[in-house]
Coordinates of C-alpha atoms in Angstrom, one line a residue:
Chain A
M25 CA 25.3 -16.3 35.1
G26 CA 26.8 -17.4 32.1
K27 CA 24.4 -17.5 29.2
L28 CA 22.1 -20.6 29.0
D29 CA 23.8 -22.2 32.1
Y30 CA 20.5 -24.2 32.2
V31 CA 21.4 -26.0 29.3
E32 CA 24.6 -28.6 29.4
N33 CA 24.5 -30.0 26.4
F34 CA 22.7 -27.8 23.5
L35 CA 22.4 -30.7 20.8
Q36 CA 20.7 -32.9 23.1
W37 CA 18.9 -30.5 25.1
E38 CA 17.2 -29.5 21.5
N39 CA 16.4 -32.8 20.9
E40 CA 14.8 -33.7 23.9
F41 CA 11.9 -31.4 23.0
E42 CA 8.5 -32.7 21.8
F43 CA 5.6 -30.7 22.2
F44 CA 5.3 -27.5 20.9
Y45 CA 2.8 -24.4 20.4
P46 CA 2.7 -22.6 17.1
V47 CA 2.5 -18.9 16.9
T48 CA 2.7 -16.4 14.4
V49 CA 4.1 -12.8 15.5
R50 CA 1.5 -10.2 15.9
F51 CA 1.8 -6.5 14.4
S52 CA 1.4 -5.3 18.0
E53 CA 3.8 -7.2 19.3
T54 CA 6.8 -5.6 17.7
D55 CA 8.3 -2.1 18.7
M56 CA 9.5 1.3 17.1
F57 CA 12.7 -0.8 16.9
G58 CA 11.1 -2.6 14.2
H59 CA 11.1 -6.2 16.0
L60 CA 9.5 -8.5 18.4
N61 CA 9.4 -6.5 22.0
N62 CA 11.2 -8.5 24.3
T63 CA 8.5 -8.7 26.9
V64 CA 6.5 -10.9 24.4
P65 CA 8.5 -14.2 24.4
F66 CA 7.2 -14.5 28.0
V67 CA 3.6 -14.5 26.9
Y68 CA 4.3 -17.2 24.2
F69 CA 6.3 -19.1 27.1
E70 CA 2.9 -18.8 29.1
Q71 CA 0.7 -19.9 26.2
A72 CA 2.9 -23.1 25.1
R73 CA 3.3 -24.0 28.7
I74 CA -0.7 -23.9 29.4
Q75 CA -1.1 -26.0 25.8
Y76 CA 1.6 -28.2 27.5
F77 CA -0.4 -28.5 30.7
Q78 CA -3.7 -29.0 28.8
S79 CA -2.5 -32.0 27.3
K80 CA -2.0 -33.7 30.3
G81 CA -5.6 -32.2 31.8
F82 CA -4.2 -30.2 34.6
M83 CA -5.2 -26.9 33.3
Q84 CA -8.7 -27.8 32.7
D85 CA -8.9 -28.0 36.5
W86 CA -6.7 -25.1 37.7
V87 CA -9.2 -23.1 35.9
R88 CA -12.5 -23.9 37.6
P89 CA -13.5 -21.3 39.9
E90 CA -14.0 -24.0 42.8
S91 CA -10.5 -25.4 42.2
E92 CA -8.2 -25.4 45.5
K93 CA -5.3 -25.1 43.6
I94 CA -3.4 -23.0 41.1
P95 CA -0.3 -22.9 39.5
V96 CA 2.2 -19.6 39.9
V97 CA 5.1 -18.8 38.3
A98 CA 8.6 -18.6 40.7
D99 CA 11.0 -17.5 38.2
L100 CA 11.4 -17.2 34.4
Q101 CA 14.0 -16.3 32.2
C102 CA 14.4 -16.2 28.5
D103 CA 17.8 -16.2 26.5
Y104 CA 17.6 -14.2 23.0
L105 CA 19.1 -15.8 20.6
Q106 CA 18.2 -14.2 17.3
Q107 CA 16.2 -11.1 16.5
I108 CA 12.5 -11.8 15.9
Y109 CA 10.0 -9.8 13.3
F110 CA 6.5 -9.2 12.5
N111 CA 4.8 -12.2 10.9
E112 CA 7.4 -14.9 11.3
N113 CA 6.2 -18.4 12.4
L114 CA 7.6 -19.7 15.8
K115 CA 7.2 -23.3 17.2
V116 CA 7.6 -22.4 21.0
Y117 CA 8.6 -26.0 22.6
V118 CA 8.2 -26.9 26.2
K119 CA 9.6 -29.7 28.4
A120 CA 9.5 -31.0 32.0
A121 CA 13.3 -30.9 32.7
R122 CA 13.0 -31.5 36.6
I123 CA 10.2 -32.8 38.7
G124 CA 9.8 -31.6 42.3
N125 CA 7.3 -32.3 45.3
S126 CA 5.2 -29.4 44.1
S127 CA 6.7 -27.8 41.4
V128 CA 8.2 -28.5 38.0
D129 CA 11.2 -26.9 36.3
L130 CA 10.0 -26.0 32.7
H131 CA 12.3 -25.8 29.7
Y132 CA 11.5 -23.4 26.8
M133 CA 12.9 -23.5 22.9
A134 CA 11.4 -21.5 20.2
K135 CA 12.4 -22.3 16.5
K136 CA 11.8 -20.2 13.1
D137 CA 10.5 -21.6 9.8
D138 CA 14.4 -22.5 8.9
G139 CA 14.7 -24.9 12.3
S140 CA 17.6 -22.4 13.7
V141 CA 16.6 -21.7 17.7
C142 CA 15.9 -17.9 18.5
L143 CA 14.6 -18.1 22.0
A144 CA 15.7 -20.2 24.7
G145 CA 14.1 -20.3 28.8
R146 CA 13.4 -21.9 31.7
G147 CA 11.3 -21.4 34.7
T148 CA 9.9 -23.1 37.7
I149 CA 5.9 -23.6 38.6
V150 CA 4.8 -24.5 41.7
Q151 CA 1.1 -25.8 42.2
I152 CA -0.1 -23.8 45.4
S153 CA -3.2 -24.0 47.6
K154 CA -5.1 -20.9 47.1
K155 CA -6.1 -20.9 50.9
T156 CA -2.7 -21.5 52.2
G157 CA -0.3 -19.8 49.5
R158 CA 1.9 -23.1 50.3
G159 CA 3.0 -25.8 47.6
S160 CA 0.8 -28.6 46.9
A161 CA 2.1 -31.7 45.9
W162 CA 1.5 -33.4 42.8
T163 CA -0.4 -36.7 42.8
E164 CA 1.5 -39.4 41.5
E165 CA -0.7 -39.4 38.5
M166 CA 0.7 -35.8 37.8
K167 CA 4.2 -36.8 38.2
K168 CA 3.6 -39.7 35.8
Q169 CA 2.0 -37.5 33.5
F170 CA 4.9 -35.1 33.3
T171 CA 7.4 -37.9 33.0
G172 CA 5.5 -40.0 30.5
I173 CA 5.0 -37.3 27.8
D174 CA 8.6 -36.4 27.8
K175 CA 9.6 -40.3 27.3
S176 CA 7.0 -41.4 25.2
G177 CA 6.9 -38.4 22.5
I178 CA 3.0 -38.3 23.0
R179 CA 2.0 -35.1 21.0
Chain B
M14 CA -20.6 7.3 11.2
G15 CA -19.2 10.5 10.8
K16 CA -15.9 10.9 13.0
L17 CA -16.7 12.1 16.2
D18 CA -20.7 11.9 15.7
Y19 CA -20.8 11.9 20.1
V20 CA -19.5 15.3 20.0
E21 CA -21.9 18.5 19.4
N22 CA -20.1 20.9 20.2
F23 CA -16.1 20.3 20.2
L24 CA -14.9 23.4 22.3
Q25 CA -17.9 22.8 25.1
W26 CA -17.1 18.8 25.0
E27 CA -13.6 19.9 25.9
N28 CA -14.2 21.7 28.7
E29 CA -16.7 20.1 30.4
F30 CA -13.8 17.3 31.3
E31 CA -12.4 17.7 34.8
F32 CA -11.0 14.3 35.8
F33 CA -8.1 13.1 34.1
Y34 CA -5.3 10.0 34.4
P35 CA -1.9 11.0 33.4
V36 CA -0.1 8.6 31.4
T37 CA 3.3 8.2 29.9
V38 CA 3.7 6.1 26.5
R39 CA 5.7 2.9 27.2
F40 CA 8.4 1.8 24.8
S41 CA 6.6 -1.7 24.9
E42 CA 3.4 0.3 23.7
T43 CA 5.0 1.3 20.6
D44 CA 5.1 -0.7 16.9
M45 CA 7.3 -0.9 14.2
F46 CA 5.7 1.9 12.6
G47 CA 7.2 4.2 15.5
H48 CA 4.4 5.4 17.0
L49 CA 1.8 4.0 19.7
N50 CA 0.1 0.7 18.2
N51 CA -3.6 1.8 18.1
T52 CA -4.7 -1.4 20.6
V53 CA -3.2 1.1 23.6
P54 CA -5.5 3.9 23.9
F55 CA -8.2 1.6 25.0
V56 CA -5.7 0.6 27.9
Y57 CA -5.4 3.9 28.9
F58 CA -9.5 4.7 28.6
E59 CA -9.6 1.9 31.0
Q60 CA -7.0 3.1 33.3
A61 CA -8.8 6.5 33.3
R62 CA -12.1 4.8 33.9
I63 CA -11.0 2.7 36.7
Q64 CA -9.3 6.1 38.6
Y65 CA -12.8 7.6 38.0
F66 CA -14.8 4.9 39.6
Q67 CA -12.0 4.7 42.3
S68 CA -12.4 8.3 43.0
K69 CA -16.4 7.6 43.9
G70 CA -15.6 4.5 45.9
F71 CA -17.1 2.4 43.2
M72 CA -13.9 0.3 41.9
Q73 CA -13.0 -0.7 45.4
D74 CA -16.6 -2.6 45.8
W75 CA -16.4 -4.2 42.5
V76 CA -13.0 -5.9 42.8
R77 CA -13.6 -7.6 46.2
P78 CA -14.1 -10.9 45.6
E79 CA -17.6 -11.5 47.4
S80 CA -19.1 -8.6 45.1
E81 CA -22.2 -9.7 43.4
K82 CA -22.1 -6.7 40.9
I83 CA -19.2 -6.1 38.3
P84 CA -19.1 -3.5 35.6
V85 CA -18.5 -4.7 32.0
V86 CA -17.9 -3.0 29.0
A87 CA -20.9 -2.8 26.6
D88 CA -19.0 -0.9 23.7
L89 CA -16.1 1.3 23.2
Q90 CA -14.9 3.6 20.1
C91 CA -11.8 5.7 19.8
D92 CA -10.8 8.5 17.3
Y93 CA -7.6 8.7 16.7
L94 CA -6.7 12.5 16.2
Q95 CA -2.9 12.9 16.0
Q96 CA -0.2 10.1 16.0
I97 CA 1.4 9.6 19.3
Y98 CA 4.9 8.5 20.0
F99 CA 7.1 7.0 22.8
N100 CA 7.7 8.8 25.8
E101 CA 5.1 11.7 25.3
N102 CA 3.0 12.7 28.5
L103 CA -0.8 12.4 28.1
K104 CA -3.6 13.5 30.2
V105 CA -6.3 10.9 29.8
Y106 CA -9.7 12.6 30.6
V107 CA -12.8 11.1 31.4
K108 CA -16.7 11.9 31.9
A109 CA -20.2 11.0 32.7
A110 CA -21.9 12.0 29.6
R111 CA -25.4 10.2 30.2
I112 CA -26.5 8.0 33.1
G113 CA -29.1 5.2 32.3
N114 CA -30.8 2.6 35.0
S115 CA -27.7 0.1 35.4
S116 CA -25.5 2.1 32.5
V117 CA -23.5 4.9 32.1
D118 CA -22.0 6.6 29.0
L119 CA -18.5 7.6 29.4
H120 CA -16.7 10.1 27.2
Y121 CA -12.7 10.2 26.8
M122 CA -10.2 12.7 25.7
A123 CA -6.6 12.5 25.6
K124 CA -4.3 15.5 25.6
K125 CA -0.6 16.1 24.9
D126 CA 1.9 18.0 26.9
D127 CA 0.9 21.1 24.5
G128 CA -2.8 21.0 25.2
S129 CA -3.7 19.4 21.9
V130 CA -6.5 16.8 21.7
C131 CA -5.1 13.3 20.3
L132 CA -7.5 11.0 21.2
A133 CA -11.4 11.1 21.7
G134 CA -13.6 8.1 22.5
R135 CA -16.4 6.9 24.5
G136 CA -18.5 3.6 25.4
T137 CA -21.1 2.8 27.6
I138 CA -20.3 0.7 30.6
V139 CA -23.1 -1.2 32.3
Q140 CA -23.2 -2.7 35.9
I141 CA -24.3 -6.1 35.9
S142 CA -24.8 -8.9 38.4
K143 CA -22.5 -11.7 38.6
K144 CA -25.4 -14.6 39.2
T145 CA -27.7 -13.4 36.2
G146 CA -25.4 -11.3 34.1
R147 CA -28.0 -8.8 33.9
G148 CA -28.2 -4.9 34.3
S149 CA -28.1 -4.0 37.6
A150 CA -29.8 -0.7 38.6
W151 CA -27.3 2.0 40.3
T152 CA -28.0 3.3 43.7
E153 CA -29.6 6.8 44.0
E154 CA -26.1 7.3 46.1
M155 CA -24.5 6.4 43.1
K156 CA -26.1 8.2 40.2
K157 CA -25.7 11.4 42.7
Q158 CA -21.7 10.4 42.6
F159 CA -21.7 10.7 38.7
T160 CA -23.8 13.9 38.4
G161 CA -22.0 15.4 41.1
I162 CA -18.3 15.6 40.2
D163 CA -19.0 16.4 36.6
K164 CA -20.6 19.6 38.1
S165 CA -18.4 20.3 41.0
G166 CA -15.2 20.0 39.6
I167 CA -13.5 18.1 42.5
R168 CA -10.2 16.4 41.6
Chain C
M19 CA -25.2 6.4 19.1
G20 CA -27.4 3.3 19.3
K21 CA -25.7 0.1 19.5
L22 CA -24.4 -1.0 16.3
D23 CA -25.7 1.6 14.3
Y24 CA -23.2 0.5 11.5
V25 CA -25.3 -2.4 10.7
E26 CA -28.6 -2.0 9.2
N27 CA -29.7 -5.4 8.5
F28 CA -27.7 -7.6 11.0
L29 CA -28.5 -11.1 9.1
Q30 CA -27.2 -9.8 6.1
W31 CA -24.4 -7.5 7.6
E32 CA -23.2 -11.1 9.0
N33 CA -23.5 -13.0 5.7
E34 CA -21.4 -10.6 3.9
F35 CA -18.4 -11.8 5.5
E36 CA -15.7 -14.2 4.3
F37 CA -12.6 -13.8 5.3
F38 CA -11.8 -14.5 9.0
Y39 CA -8.6 -15.0 11.3
P40 CA -8.5 -17.9 13.5
V41 CA -7.9 -17.1 17.1
T42 CA -7.5 -18.6 20.5
V43 CA -8.0 -16.7 23.8
R44 CA -5.0 -16.7 25.5
F45 CA -4.4 -16.8 29.4
S46 CA -2.8 -13.5 29.6
E47 CA -5.6 -11.6 27.7
T48 CA -8.2 -12.5 30.4
D49 CA -8.6 -10.3 33.6
M50 CA -9.5 -10.6 37.0
F51 CA -13.0 -10.6 36.2
G52 CA -12.3 -13.9 35.0
H53 CA -13.2 -13.1 31.4
L54 CA -11.3 -11.7 28.2
N55 CA -10.2 -7.9 29.0
N56 CA -11.8 -5.3 27.1
T57 CA -8.7 -3.8 25.2
V58 CA -7.9 -7.4 23.3
P59 CA -10.6 -7.4 20.9
F60 CA -8.9 -4.6 19.2
V61 CA -5.6 -6.9 19.0
Y62 CA -7.6 -9.4 17.3
F63 CA -9.2 -6.4 15.0
E64 CA -5.9 -5.7 14.1
Q65 CA -4.7 -9.2 13.4
A66 CA -7.7 -9.9 11.1
R67 CA -7.0 -6.7 9.5
I68 CA -3.6 -7.2 8.8
Q69 CA -3.9 -11.0 7.4
Y70 CA -6.9 -9.4 5.3
F71 CA -4.3 -6.6 3.8
Q72 CA -1.7 -9.6 3.4
S73 CA -4.4 -11.8 1.4
K74 CA -4.4 -8.9 -1.1
G75 CA -0.4 -8.3 -0.8
F76 CA -0.9 -4.6 0.4
M77 CA 1.0 -5.3 4.1
Q78 CA 3.8 -7.0 2.6
D79 CA 4.6 -3.3 0.9
W80 CA 3.8 -1.3 3.9
V81 CA 6.3 -3.0 6.0
R82 CA 9.2 -2.6 3.9
P83 CA 11.5 0.0 5.6
E84 CA 11.8 2.3 2.1
S85 CA 7.9 2.2 2.1
E86 CA 6.9 5.7 1.4
K87 CA 3.3 4.7 2.5
I88 CA 1.7 3.1 5.5
P89 CA -1.9 2.5 7.1
V90 CA -3.2 4.4 9.7
V91 CA -6.1 3.8 11.7
A92 CA -8.4 6.7 11.9
D93 CA -11.1 5.4 14.4
L94 CA -12.3 2.0 15.6
Q95 CA -15.1 0.6 17.8
C96 CA -16.3 -2.8 19.0
D97 CA -19.5 -3.5 20.5
Y98 CA -19.4 -6.5 23.2
L99 CA -22.2 -8.8 22.3
Q100 CA -21.1 -11.7 24.7
Q101 CA -19.0 -12.1 27.5
I102 CA -15.6 -14.4 26.0
Y103 CA -13.5 -16.6 28.4
F104 CA -10.2 -18.2 28.6
N105 CA -9.3 -21.0 25.8
E106 CA -12.4 -20.1 23.6
N107 CA -12.1 -20.0 19.5
L108 CA -13.1 -17.3 17.9
K109 CA -13.3 -16.5 14.2
V110 CA -12.6 -13.1 13.6
Y111 CA -14.4 -11.9 10.3
V112 CA -13.2 -8.8 8.4
K113 CA -14.8 -7.0 5.0
A114 CA -14.4 -3.7 3.4
A115 CA -17.8 -2.1 3.5
R116 CA -17.0 1.4 1.9
I117 CA -14.2 2.4 -0.2
G118 CA -13.2 6.3 0.0
N119 CA -10.2 7.9 -2.0
S120 CA -7.5 6.6 0.4
S121 CA -9.4 5.3 3.1
V122 CA -11.1 2.3 3.9
D123 CA -14.1 1.3 6.2
L124 CA -13.7 -1.8 7.7
H125 CA -16.2 -3.8 9.6
Y126 CA -15.2 -7.0 12.1
M127 CA -17.2 -9.6 13.4
A128 CA -16.5 -12.5 15.9
K129 CA -18.1 -15.7 16.1
K130 CA -17.4 -18.4 18.7
D131 CA -17.0 -22.0 18.1
D132 CA -21.3 -22.5 18.1
G133 CA -21.8 -19.7 15.5
S134 CA -22.9 -17.0 17.6
V135 CA -21.6 -13.2 17.0
C136 CA -19.9 -12.3 20.2
L137 CA -18.0 -9.4 18.9
A138 CA -19.1 -6.5 16.2
G139 CA -17.0 -3.8 15.2
R140 CA -15.4 -1.1 12.1
G141 CA -13.1 1.3 11.7
T142 CA -11.4 3.5 9.1
I143 CA -8.0 3.1 7.8
V144 CA -6.4 5.7 5.8
Q145 CA -3.4 5.0 3.7
I146 CA -0.9 7.8 4.4
S147 CA 2.3 9.4 2.9
K148 CA 4.9 8.7 5.1
K149 CA 6.3 11.9 4.5
T150 CA 3.5 14.5 4.2
G151 CA 1.6 12.4 6.7
R152 CA -1.2 13.2 4.4
G153 CA -3.9 10.8 2.7
S154 CA -2.1 8.8 -0.1
A155 CA -5.1 7.6 -2.9
W156 CA -5.6 4.1 -3.8
T157 CA -4.5 2.9 -6.8
E158 CA -7.1 1.5 -9.5
E159 CA -5.8 -2.1 -8.8
M160 CA -5.8 -1.6 -4.6
K161 CA -9.5 -0.6 -5.2
K162 CA -10.2 -3.7 -7.3
Q163 CA -8.9 -6.0 -4.9
F164 CA -10.9 -4.4 -2.1
T165 CA -13.8 -5.2 -4.2
G166 CA -13.1 -8.3 -6.0
I167 CA -12.7 -10.4 -2.7
D168 CA -16.0 -9.3 -1.3
K169 CA -17.6 -10.4 -4.5
S170 CA -16.0 -13.4 -5.2
G171 CA -15.8 -14.3 -2.1
I172 CA -12.1 -16.0 -2.3
R173 CA -10.5 -16.9 0.8
Chain D
M3 CA 19.6 -22.7 39.0
G4 CA 19.2 -21.8 42.3
K5 CA 17.0 -18.8 43.0
L6 CA 18.2 -15.6 42.8
D7 CA 21.4 -16.9 42.1
Y8 CA 22.8 -13.6 41.0
V9 CA 22.7 -12.2 44.4
E10 CA 25.3 -12.6 46.8
N11 CA 24.3 -10.9 50.1
F12 CA 20.8 -9.8 50.0
L13 CA 20.7 -7.0 51.9
Q14 CA 23.8 -5.4 50.6
W15 CA 22.1 -6.1 47.1
E16 CA 18.8 -4.5 48.2
N17 CA 21.1 -1.4 49.3
E18 CA 22.6 -0.6 46.4
F19 CA 19.8 0.3 44.4
E20 CA 19.1 3.9 44.4
F21 CA 17.1 4.5 41.0
F22 CA 13.9 3.7 40.6
Y23 CA 10.5 3.6 38.2
P24 CA 7.2 3.9 40.1
V25 CA 4.4 2.2 38.7
T26 CA 0.6 1.0 39.8
V27 CA -0.9 -1.9 38.7
R28 CA -3.2 -1.6 36.1
F29 CA -6.5 -3.6 35.8
S30 CA -5.2 -5.0 32.4
E31 CA -2.0 -6.6 33.5
T32 CA -4.2 -8.6 36.1
D33 CA -5.3 -12.5 34.7
M34 CA -8.4 -14.6 36.1
F35 CA -6.4 -16.0 38.6
G36 CA -6.7 -12.6 40.5
H37 CA -3.4 -11.3 40.2
L38 CA -0.5 -9.6 38.1
N39 CA -0.1 -11.8 34.7
N40 CA 3.6 -13.2 35.0
T41 CA 4.5 -11.5 31.9
V42 CA 3.7 -7.8 32.8
P43 CA 6.9 -7.6 35.5
F44 CA 9.3 -7.6 32.1
V45 CA 7.1 -4.4 31.3
Y46 CA 8.0 -2.9 34.3
F47 CA 11.8 -3.8 34.0
E48 CA 11.8 -2.4 30.5
Q49 CA 10.1 0.9 31.7
A50 CA 12.7 1.3 34.5
R51 CA 15.2 0.2 32.0
I52 CA 14.3 3.1 29.7
Q53 CA 13.7 5.9 32.6
Y54 CA 17.4 4.9 33.9
F55 CA 19.0 5.1 30.2
Q56 CA 17.2 8.3 30.0
S57 CA 18.7 9.7 33.0
K58 CA 22.0 9.1 31.7
G59 CA 21.5 10.6 28.1
F60 CA 21.4 7.4 26.5
M61 CA 18.1 6.5 25.2
Q62 CA 17.4 9.9 23.5
D63 CA 20.2 8.9 20.7
W64 CA 18.8 5.2 20.5
V65 CA 15.4 6.3 19.4
R66 CA 16.6 9.1 16.9
P67 CA 15.6 7.2 13.5
E68 CA 19.5 8.2 12.1
S69 CA 21.0 6.5 14.9
E70 CA 23.4 3.7 14.3
K71 CA 22.8 2.3 17.7
I72 CA 20.4 -0.1 19.5
P73 CA 20.2 -1.3 22.7
V74 CA 19.1 -5.2 22.3
V75 CA 18.3 -7.6 25.4
A76 CA 20.5 -10.5 25.5
D77 CA 18.7 -12.2 28.3
L78 CA 16.5 -11.5 31.0
Q79 CA 15.3 -13.1 34.1
C80 CA 12.5 -12.4 37.1
D81 CA 12.0 -14.3 40.3
Y82 CA 8.4 -14.0 41.7
L83 CA 8.9 -13.3 45.5
Q84 CA 5.5 -12.2 46.5
Q85 CA 2.1 -12.4 44.6
I86 CA 1.0 -8.9 43.3
Y87 CA -2.3 -7.6 42.8
F88 CA -4.5 -4.8 41.0
N89 CA -3.8 -1.3 41.7
E90 CA -0.7 -1.5 43.9
N91 CA 2.1 0.7 44.1
L92 CA 5.7 -0.5 43.2
K93 CA 9.0 1.0 43.3
V94 CA 10.9 -0.7 40.2
Y95 CA 14.6 0.0 40.9
V96 CA 17.7 -1.0 38.6
K97 CA 21.1 -0.9 39.1
A98 CA 24.2 -1.5 36.7
A99 CA 26.0 -4.4 38.2
R100 CA 28.7 -5.1 35.7
I101 CA 29.9 -3.0 32.8
G102 CA 31.4 -4.9 29.7
N103 CA 32.8 -3.6 26.5
S104 CA 29.3 -3.3 24.7
S105 CA 27.1 -4.4 27.5
V106 CA 25.9 -4.2 30.6
D107 CA 24.5 -6.3 33.4
L108 CA 21.5 -4.6 35.0
H109 CA 19.6 -5.8 37.9
Y110 CA 16.4 -5.4 38.8
M111 CA 13.9 -5.0 42.4
A112 CA 10.3 -4.3 42.9
K113 CA 9.4 -3.2 46.3
K114 CA 5.4 -2.9 47.4
D115 CA 4.3 0.2 49.3
D116 CA 5.6 -2.0 52.7
G117 CA 9.0 -2.0 51.5
S118 CA 9.0 -5.7 50.8
V119 CA 10.6 -6.9 47.8
C120 CA 8.4 -8.3 45.6
L121 CA 10.1 -9.1 42.3
A122 CA 14.0 -9.4 41.5
G123 CA 15.5 -9.8 38.0
R124 CA 18.6 -9.2 36.0
G125 CA 19.5 -9.2 32.6
T126 CA 22.2 -8.5 29.9
I127 CA 21.7 -5.3 27.6
V128 CA 24.2 -5.2 24.5
Q129 CA 24.5 -2.4 22.5
I130 CA 24.6 -3.2 19.1
S131 CA 25.2 -1.2 15.4
K132 CA 22.2 -1.6 13.5
K133 CA 24.3 -2.0 10.2
T134 CA 26.4 -5.3 11.4
G135 CA 24.0 -6.4 14.4
R136 CA 27.3 -7.0 16.4
G137 CA 28.4 -5.3 19.8
S138 CA 29.3 -1.7 19.8
A139 CA 31.7 -0.6 22.6
W140 CA 30.6 2.0 25.1
T141 CA 32.4 5.1 25.2
E142 CA 34.5 6.1 27.7
E143 CA 31.7 8.8 28.9
M144 CA 29.2 6.3 28.7
K145 CA 31.2 4.0 30.9
K146 CA 31.2 6.7 33.6
Q147 CA 27.5 7.5 33.1
F148 CA 27.2 3.9 34.7
T149 CA 29.4 3.8 37.3
G150 CA 28.7 7.3 38.3
I151 CA 25.5 7.1 39.0
D152 CA 25.7 4.0 41.1
K153 CA 28.0 5.7 43.4
S154 CA 26.9 9.2 43.7
G155 CA 23.3 8.4 44.5
I156 CA 22.1 10.7 42.4
R157 CA 18.3 10.5 41.2

């Protein structure tokens, strides 16, 4: 469990991110130690992930009440590389690192205004059937969406 | 808009509460000013209200996916009478102050371990039909439940 | 405790707002009833209030560790005029409705993209001394700031 | 990054936990997919960790304003083994898996009422000096506390 064991080459890893979600640290997200509470980056990751899925048209389907499929989080992790403070602007990046049959391994990175990386993370999302609770395979179209955006740099 | 304009006689108001929900202030609920963030008492109020509704068997119905009715919050208010800190134990009281046709006016009060009142509040809950979005009248049974518990002091 | 008893003339009240904070409803801010959880508007109000105070240069002082004064919330209330859903964009307005010696009564209003008002609210903020815990009077400069922005429409 | 790569033998790992923090899922912690939002287990982990540190007398020191040391989270991860719903009771266990010079690797496990494990996790906490921001070594006394409680089963 070395830190950042999901990153082989940090610079290359950092450069492969294209999509980001901008966020400003809220006052209610600080704690009495004066910095961003450690639970909040996962809120940022979720929001970045959802915007990322929306950019591909996935989220819109999932939130329809009649949708038979929803994405669930299988695991999540975060490395806290710097302390983060009230009112700081962060860019929360997300990319698809590996695409499985019904799952996708997403990586996360947050940068401060000075370009320094303050958070790194990853986690697996699985598309499941609401009825069975089991994995529901991505369509070919969806798989293309995951890889396309990462290669073409669309944002 | 005087403070506590929903309380006529404070001592009497304080004594009429019977039902409470115990809570301990979480670390993530503090903010960089070192005390409980002002948004959190509404989480406590919600939790106390839900426990209160559960004690009457209402909540169990509302959370069933097939339920045709849900409770919605029409308004909420809170008076912050004392600063509250990490790890403090609070008793969050709730009582039905006035019962309408499809609504109920709930009052809230939180006490510290020393018995002092640190939060006061109120808010109207309306039972609505999921389909129409309009108020759905309480049954006579439900109305009895609201008044019964407040008179008999069960808990 | 009629609803919106802090609003005399709704149209006039609505038109007097100038400053707003834009926010998009996060997924984690919804609850199992499928809409924005009732505790979250107070997070939006806080964030709008802080941006408003920042626009006047107040917040920057208050968050310095050596600051002798901090703002505390004396009371807060919210009227929920419409249900609010995931991913909706809101403009959360704030204005100073009445300025006291060491306090200010702020009003809040949130509008959806279609211009309809979905939340209304108010609450008193008091500037206190960290040492004594008692009210610390606004300077004349600060009072001018409160009134100035509301009259001149600066944003 | 196989799932649960921090667990060698699951049964042994499960049995080594002794200390736990009981929690009931709050309504505001659910999301529109009808289950516990994925960001909330980290709140539970923090709360369990703090109670664990309090049981050793560490937390009481750290939260004193004059304390020169605070604990910071270096990394955190969570594996979601089952969906979790409103009002479920969880026991959130915590144990010290490895004690470094100024850090400790904590493991987490949450069980439902039926005894099934629904969450697993881990994360490194580092005691740092507020002034320098660098690691501040545990005293021998503190190290004994970490190991003692895990061996003797005090709770």
